Amino acid sequence: MTGLFNYPKRKLRKFIENGEYEEAIHFANTLEEKFSKDPDFLFIMGSMYYILRDENKTLHYIEKVLDIDEFDVEALSIKLRVYQFLKDDDKVIDCCKKILSVDNENHQVKDILNQLE
């Protein structure tokens, strides 16, 4: 029974894996209302827009994930990368500190933080 609920997200991931971004966006638009509070769906969307280099939409979806779980390390990592690209060091530092509060052995994040401080 659980597989039935996962199918739309699997189909969305498949579009993205195949580089079919227009189809993924169109399909996601049909799902958005139903999955608007689903962190997996929101993360998939944020990741897709990250791949497409759309910073605003990436942050829109990633922030929704973080509204549900403010310590989601994967979402924080994407947020960190977007703010690195935007050269917003204060927000990068905030993301690094939040990640390290959950995963204090993340050497890559430690290195980023050390470079900025």
Short mmCIF file of C-alpha atoms in Angstrom, two decimals, residues 13-103:
data_model
loop_
_atom_site.label_atom_id
_atom_site.label_comp_id
_atom_site.label_asym_id
_atom_site.label_seq_id
_atom_site.Cartn_x
_atom_site.Cartn_y
_atom_site.Cartn_z
CA ARG A 13 12.60 11.80 -9.82
CA LYS A 14 12.67 9.77 -13.04
CA PHE A 15 11.92 12.85 -15.14
CA ILE A 16 14.75 14.69 -13.39
CA GLU A 17 17.20 11.77 -13.71
CA ASN A 18 16.45 11.65 -17.43
CA GLY A 19 17.00 15.40 -17.78
CA GLU A 20 13.36 15.93 -18.71
CA TYR A 21 13.03 19.13 -16.70
CA GLU A 22 10.09 20.64 -18.57
CA GLU A 23 8.11 17.45 -18.02
CA ALA A 24 9.20 17.37 -14.38
CA ILE A 25 8.05 20.95 -13.80
CA HIS A 26 4.73 20.34 -15.52
CA PHE A 27 4.16 17.12 -13.57
CA ALA A 28 5.23 18.75 -10.29
CA ASN A 29 2.73 21.55 -10.82
CA THR A 30 -0.03 18.94 -10.82
CA LEU A 31 1.28 17.52 -7.53
CA GLU A 32 2.18 20.67 -5.65
CA GLU A 33 -1.11 21.20 -3.84
CA LYS A 34 -1.28 17.58 -2.65
CA PHE A 35 2.38 17.44 -1.60
CA SER A 36 2.85 21.02 -0.38
CA LYS A 37 3.79 19.83 3.12
CA ASP A 38 5.79 16.78 2.05
CA PRO A 39 9.49 17.40 2.76
CA ASP A 40 10.60 14.77 0.22
CA PHE A 41 8.62 16.40 -2.58
CA LEU A 42 9.82 19.86 -1.57
CA PHE A 43 13.43 18.65 -1.44
CA ILE A 44 13.12 17.05 -4.89
CA MET A 45 11.79 20.33 -6.25
CA GLY A 46 14.52 22.38 -4.58
CA SER A 47 17.15 19.99 -5.90
CA MET A 48 15.77 20.19 -9.42
CA TYR A 49 15.85 23.97 -9.40
CA TYR A 50 19.37 23.81 -7.95
CA ILE A 51 20.39 21.72 -10.97
CA LEU A 52 18.68 24.26 -13.22
CA ARG A 53 20.57 27.06 -11.41
CA ASP A 54 17.45 28.92 -10.37
CA GLU A 55 18.52 30.29 -6.99
CA ASN A 56 15.17 31.86 -6.09
CA LYS A 57 13.10 28.75 -6.70
CA THR A 58 15.74 26.55 -5.07
CA LEU A 59 15.60 28.66 -1.92
CA HIS A 60 11.79 28.78 -2.05
CA TYR A 61 11.52 24.98 -1.84
CA ILE A 62 14.48 24.44 0.47
CA GLU A 63 13.09 26.98 2.94
CA LYS A 64 9.82 25.02 2.98
CA VAL A 65 11.78 21.86 3.83
CA LEU A 66 13.55 23.73 6.61
CA ASP A 67 10.23 25.04 7.93
CA ILE A 68 9.31 21.39 8.49
CA ASP A 69 12.74 20.31 9.81
CA GLU A 70 15.13 23.18 10.49
CA PHE A 71 18.05 20.76 10.94
CA ASP A 72 17.71 18.84 7.66
CA VAL A 73 21.40 18.60 6.77
CA GLU A 74 20.84 17.92 3.07
CA ALA A 75 18.53 20.93 2.72
CA LEU A 76 20.95 23.10 4.71
CA SER A 77 23.78 21.94 2.43
CA ILE A 78 21.92 23.05 -0.69
CA LYS A 79 21.03 26.34 0.98
CA LEU A 80 24.70 26.80 1.90
CA ARG A 81 25.77 26.21 -1.73
CA VAL A 82 23.23 28.68 -3.09
CA TYR A 83 24.40 31.36 -0.68
CA GLN A 84 28.02 30.59 -1.57
CA PHE A 85 27.11 31.20 -5.20
CA LEU A 86 25.34 34.43 -4.22
CA LYS A 87 28.40 35.39 -2.14
CA ASP A 88 26.31 35.97 0.98
CA ASP A 89 28.92 34.95 3.53
CA ASP A 90 26.76 35.70 6.59
CA LYS A 91 24.11 33.24 5.44
CA VAL A 92 26.77 30.68 4.49
CA ILE A 93 28.19 30.94 8.02
CA ASP A 94 24.71 30.52 9.52
CA CYS A 95 24.13 27.39 7.44
CA CYS A 96 27.53 25.99 8.39
CA LYS A 97 26.87 26.50 12.09
CA LYS A 98 23.46 24.88 11.88
CA ILE A 99 24.88 21.87 10.01
CA LEU A 100 27.69 21.51 12.52
CA SER A 101 25.21 21.62 15.41
CA VAL A 102 23.79 18.38 14.01
CA ASP A 103 26.87 16.87 12.34
#
